[in-house]
GROMACS .gro file of C-alpha atoms in nm:
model
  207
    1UNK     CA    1   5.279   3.076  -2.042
    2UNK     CA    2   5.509   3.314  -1.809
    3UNK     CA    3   5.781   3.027  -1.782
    4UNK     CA    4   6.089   3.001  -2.005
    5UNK     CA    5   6.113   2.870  -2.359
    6UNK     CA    6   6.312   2.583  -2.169
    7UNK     CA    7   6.048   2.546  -1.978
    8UNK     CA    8   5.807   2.482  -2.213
    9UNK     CA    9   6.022   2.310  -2.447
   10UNK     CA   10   6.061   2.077  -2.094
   11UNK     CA   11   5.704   2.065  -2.064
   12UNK     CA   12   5.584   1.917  -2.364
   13UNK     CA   13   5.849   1.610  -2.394
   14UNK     CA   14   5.682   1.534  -2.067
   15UNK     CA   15   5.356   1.484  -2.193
   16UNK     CA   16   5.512   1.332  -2.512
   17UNK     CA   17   5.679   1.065  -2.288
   18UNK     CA   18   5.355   1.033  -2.089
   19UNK     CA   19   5.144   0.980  -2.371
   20UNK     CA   20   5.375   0.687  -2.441
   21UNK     CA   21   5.285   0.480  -2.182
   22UNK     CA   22   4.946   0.508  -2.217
   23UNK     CA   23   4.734   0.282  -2.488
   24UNK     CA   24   4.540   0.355  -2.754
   25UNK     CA   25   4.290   0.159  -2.596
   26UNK     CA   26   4.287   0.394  -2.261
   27UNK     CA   27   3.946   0.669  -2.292
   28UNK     CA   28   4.186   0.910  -2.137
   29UNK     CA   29   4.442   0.918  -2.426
   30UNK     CA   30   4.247   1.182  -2.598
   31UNK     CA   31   4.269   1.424  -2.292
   32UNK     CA   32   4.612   1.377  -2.256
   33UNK     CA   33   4.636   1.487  -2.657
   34UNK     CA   34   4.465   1.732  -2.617
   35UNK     CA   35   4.675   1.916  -2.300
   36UNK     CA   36   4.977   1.852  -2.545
   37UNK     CA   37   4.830   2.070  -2.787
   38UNK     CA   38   4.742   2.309  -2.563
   39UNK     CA   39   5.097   2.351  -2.427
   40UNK     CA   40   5.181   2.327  -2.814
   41UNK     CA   41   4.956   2.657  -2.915
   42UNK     CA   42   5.104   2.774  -2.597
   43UNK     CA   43   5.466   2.764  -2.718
   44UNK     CA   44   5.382   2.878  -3.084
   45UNK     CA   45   5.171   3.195  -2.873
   46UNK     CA   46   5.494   3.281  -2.708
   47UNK     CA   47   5.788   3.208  -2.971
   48UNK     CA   48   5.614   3.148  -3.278
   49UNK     CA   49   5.706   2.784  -3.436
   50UNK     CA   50   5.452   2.706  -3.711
   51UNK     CA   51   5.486   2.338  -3.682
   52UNK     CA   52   5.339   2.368  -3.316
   53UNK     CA   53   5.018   2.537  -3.384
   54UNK     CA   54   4.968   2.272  -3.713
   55UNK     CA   55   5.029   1.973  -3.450
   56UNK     CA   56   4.789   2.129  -3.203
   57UNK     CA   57   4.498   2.179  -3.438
   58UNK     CA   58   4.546   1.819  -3.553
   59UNK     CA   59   4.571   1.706  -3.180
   60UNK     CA   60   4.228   1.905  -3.105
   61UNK     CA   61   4.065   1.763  -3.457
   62UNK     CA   62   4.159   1.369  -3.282
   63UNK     CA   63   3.987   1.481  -2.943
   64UNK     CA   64   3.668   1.597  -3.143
   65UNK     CA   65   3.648   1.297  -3.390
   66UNK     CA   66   3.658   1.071  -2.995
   67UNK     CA   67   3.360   1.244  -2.874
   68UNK     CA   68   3.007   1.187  -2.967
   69UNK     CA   69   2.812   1.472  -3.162
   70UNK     CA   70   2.673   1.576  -2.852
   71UNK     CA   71   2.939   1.523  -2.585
   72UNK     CA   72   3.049   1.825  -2.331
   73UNK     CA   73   3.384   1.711  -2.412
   74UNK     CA   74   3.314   1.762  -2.835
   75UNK     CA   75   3.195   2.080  -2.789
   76UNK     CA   76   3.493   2.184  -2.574
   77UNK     CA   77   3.770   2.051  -2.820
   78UNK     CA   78   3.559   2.215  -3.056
   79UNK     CA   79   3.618   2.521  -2.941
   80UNK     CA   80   4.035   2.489  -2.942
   81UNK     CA   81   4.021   2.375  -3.285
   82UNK     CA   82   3.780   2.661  -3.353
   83UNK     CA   83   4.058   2.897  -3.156
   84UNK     CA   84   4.349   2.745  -3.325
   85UNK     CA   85   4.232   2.769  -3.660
   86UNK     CA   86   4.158   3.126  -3.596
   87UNK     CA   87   4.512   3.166  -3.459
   88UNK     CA   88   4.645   3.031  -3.762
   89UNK     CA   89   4.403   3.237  -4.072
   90UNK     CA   90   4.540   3.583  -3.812
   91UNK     CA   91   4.869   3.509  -3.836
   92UNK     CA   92   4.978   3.283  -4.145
   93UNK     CA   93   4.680   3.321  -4.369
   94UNK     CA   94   4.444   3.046  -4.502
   95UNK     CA   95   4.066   3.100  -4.649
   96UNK     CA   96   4.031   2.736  -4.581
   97UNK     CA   97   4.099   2.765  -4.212
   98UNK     CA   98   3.948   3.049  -4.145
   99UNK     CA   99   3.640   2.878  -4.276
  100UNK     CA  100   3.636   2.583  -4.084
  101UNK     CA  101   3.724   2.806  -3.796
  102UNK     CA  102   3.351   2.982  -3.862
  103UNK     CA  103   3.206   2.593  -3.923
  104UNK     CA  104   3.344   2.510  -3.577
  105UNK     CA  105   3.226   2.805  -3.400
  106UNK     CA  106   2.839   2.764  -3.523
  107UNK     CA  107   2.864   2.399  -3.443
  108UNK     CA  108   2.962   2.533  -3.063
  109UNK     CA  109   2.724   2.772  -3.053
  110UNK     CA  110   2.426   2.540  -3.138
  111UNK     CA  111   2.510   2.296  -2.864
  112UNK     CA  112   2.539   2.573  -2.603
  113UNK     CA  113   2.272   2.744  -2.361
  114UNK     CA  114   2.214   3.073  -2.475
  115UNK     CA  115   2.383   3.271  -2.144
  116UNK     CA  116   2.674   3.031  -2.106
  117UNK     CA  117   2.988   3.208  -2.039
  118UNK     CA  118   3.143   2.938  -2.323
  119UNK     CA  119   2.921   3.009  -2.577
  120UNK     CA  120   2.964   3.376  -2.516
  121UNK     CA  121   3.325   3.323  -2.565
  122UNK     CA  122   3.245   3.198  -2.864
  123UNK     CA  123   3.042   3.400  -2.993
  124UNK     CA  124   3.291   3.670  -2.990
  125UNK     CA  125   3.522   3.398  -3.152
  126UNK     CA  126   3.282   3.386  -3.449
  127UNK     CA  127   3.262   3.769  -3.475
  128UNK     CA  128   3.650   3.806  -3.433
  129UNK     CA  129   3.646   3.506  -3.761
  130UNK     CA  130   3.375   3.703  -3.990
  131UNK     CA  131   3.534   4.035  -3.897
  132UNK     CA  132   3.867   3.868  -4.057
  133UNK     CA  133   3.682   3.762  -4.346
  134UNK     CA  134   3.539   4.132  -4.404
  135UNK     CA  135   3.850   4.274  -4.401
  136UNK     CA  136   4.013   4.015  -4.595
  137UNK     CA  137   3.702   4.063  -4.881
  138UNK     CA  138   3.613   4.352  -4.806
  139UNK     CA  139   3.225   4.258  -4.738
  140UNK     CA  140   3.004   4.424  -4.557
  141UNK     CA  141   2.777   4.125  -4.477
  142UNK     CA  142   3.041   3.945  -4.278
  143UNK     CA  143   3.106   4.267  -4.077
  144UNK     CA  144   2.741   4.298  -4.025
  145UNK     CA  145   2.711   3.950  -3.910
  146UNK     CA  146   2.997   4.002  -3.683
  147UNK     CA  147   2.835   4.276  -3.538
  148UNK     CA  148   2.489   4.129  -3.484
  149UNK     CA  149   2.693   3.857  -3.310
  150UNK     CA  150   2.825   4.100  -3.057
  151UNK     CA  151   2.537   4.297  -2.975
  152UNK     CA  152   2.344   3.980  -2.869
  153UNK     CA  153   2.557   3.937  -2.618
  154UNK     CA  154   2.644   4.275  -2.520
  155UNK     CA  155   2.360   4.267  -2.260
  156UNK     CA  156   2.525   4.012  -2.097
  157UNK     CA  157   2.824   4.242  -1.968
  158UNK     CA  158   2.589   4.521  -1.836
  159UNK     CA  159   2.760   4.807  -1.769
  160UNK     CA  160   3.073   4.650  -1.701
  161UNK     CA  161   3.102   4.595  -2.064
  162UNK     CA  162   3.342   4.806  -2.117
  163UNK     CA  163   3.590   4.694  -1.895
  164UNK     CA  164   3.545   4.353  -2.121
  165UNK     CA  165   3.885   4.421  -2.306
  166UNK     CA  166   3.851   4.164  -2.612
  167UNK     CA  167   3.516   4.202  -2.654
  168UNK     CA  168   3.501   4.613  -2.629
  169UNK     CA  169   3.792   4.588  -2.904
  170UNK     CA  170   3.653   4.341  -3.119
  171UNK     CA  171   3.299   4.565  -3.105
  172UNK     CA  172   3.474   4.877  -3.222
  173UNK     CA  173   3.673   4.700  -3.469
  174UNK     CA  174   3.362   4.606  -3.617
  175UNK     CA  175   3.231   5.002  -3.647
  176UNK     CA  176   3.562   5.084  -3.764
  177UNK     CA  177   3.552   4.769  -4.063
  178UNK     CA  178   3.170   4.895  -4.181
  179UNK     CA  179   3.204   5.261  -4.219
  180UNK     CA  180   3.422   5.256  -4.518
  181UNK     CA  181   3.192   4.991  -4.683
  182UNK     CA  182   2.814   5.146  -4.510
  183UNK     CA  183   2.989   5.517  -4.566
  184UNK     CA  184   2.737   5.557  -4.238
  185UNK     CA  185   2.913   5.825  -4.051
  186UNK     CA  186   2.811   5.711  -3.723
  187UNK     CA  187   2.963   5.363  -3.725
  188UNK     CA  188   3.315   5.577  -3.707
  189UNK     CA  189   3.127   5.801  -3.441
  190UNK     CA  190   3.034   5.465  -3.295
  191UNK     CA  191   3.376   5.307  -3.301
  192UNK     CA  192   3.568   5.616  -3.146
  193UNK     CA  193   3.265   5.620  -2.853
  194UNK     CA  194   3.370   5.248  -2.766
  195UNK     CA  195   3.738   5.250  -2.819
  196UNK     CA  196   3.782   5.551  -2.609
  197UNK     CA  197   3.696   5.334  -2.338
  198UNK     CA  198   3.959   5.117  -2.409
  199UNK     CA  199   4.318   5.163  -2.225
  200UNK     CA  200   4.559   5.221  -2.499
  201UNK     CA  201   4.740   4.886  -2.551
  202UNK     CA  202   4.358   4.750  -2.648
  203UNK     CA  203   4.283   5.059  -2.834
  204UNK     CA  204   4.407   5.016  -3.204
  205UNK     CA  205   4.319   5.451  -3.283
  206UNK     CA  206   4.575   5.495  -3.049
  207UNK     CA  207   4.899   5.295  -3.251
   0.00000   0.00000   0.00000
């Protein structure tokens, strides 16, 4: 969102009022949810209100339970509840959310051809979620599991990888979470190899 909080604030009673006149009967009332919630994460993204991101994930949740288990559209709200929930075990906290963040992720993955550019969004959703989880238990499995999650798909950037911001970062993150629990020396040797690629907002050696 580049607009004002005004803006926003403007933004979303529109759709409020909008969803109004449209009945609970009408197959598009879901979709117009869900856009809410999106300008709702939006809003908490850029000024931090709580209460937005909690509607949001519950206006994603009502788009998935409206879609069958199989439905383009499921697997796509899937993926901003997945987001969302993520959003909200980074920045408030939550084991419970961060686990149903990982539930929705695998639940998008399965449904999702293997070189999709969704699920490989996704898939560095998922590694971004068990990375949390290792640094929030300190396990090595879930950082090894994130890991193994990004170099599946690592192919897929070729040598343009690098210039792959959020998925260079989350990589090296990765290296940098497993050497103090594998006390392998070349995960750090690893992590300062990919980081160094990374200009120096991305680059979290450099703060």
């Amino acid at each position: 969102w580049k607009g004002s909080l005004g803006d926003l604030d403007e933004a979303i009673e529109h759709r409020r009022q909008s969803i109004k006149n449209v009945s609970e009967s009408d197959m598009d009332r879901h979709i117009y949810l869900c856009n809410l919630g999106a300008d709702l994460e939006a809003r908490y993204r850029e000024f931090g209100r709580v209460n937005d991101l909690a509607e949001a994930i519950r206006l994603f949740r009502l788009r998935v339970e409206s879609e069958r288990v199989d439905s383009p559209d499921r697997i796509f709200a899937a993926g901003l509840v997945a987001e969302a929930l993520l959003l909200w075990a980074t920045d408030i906290g939550g084991e419970e959310e961060l686990n149903e963040a990982i539930s929705m992720c695998k639940e998008v993955s399965t449904h999702l051809p293997a070189h999709d550019v969704l699920r490989q969004d996704n898939t560095i959703r998922l590694a971004k979620a068990f990375l949390l989880r290792s640094q929030r238990q300190q396990d090595l499995i879930d950082a090894d599991a994130a890991l193994c999650l990004l170099e599946e798909i690592e192919k897929d950037y070729g040598d343009s990888s690098y210039g792959a911001h959020e998925f260079v970062h989350t990589l090296g993150a990765c290296y940098i979470q497993r050497f103090p629990l594998s006390a392998d020396v070349s995960d750090a040797s690893r992590a300062k190899q990919i980081l160094e690629s990374l200009p120096a907002k991305w680059n979290p050696m450099s703060r």
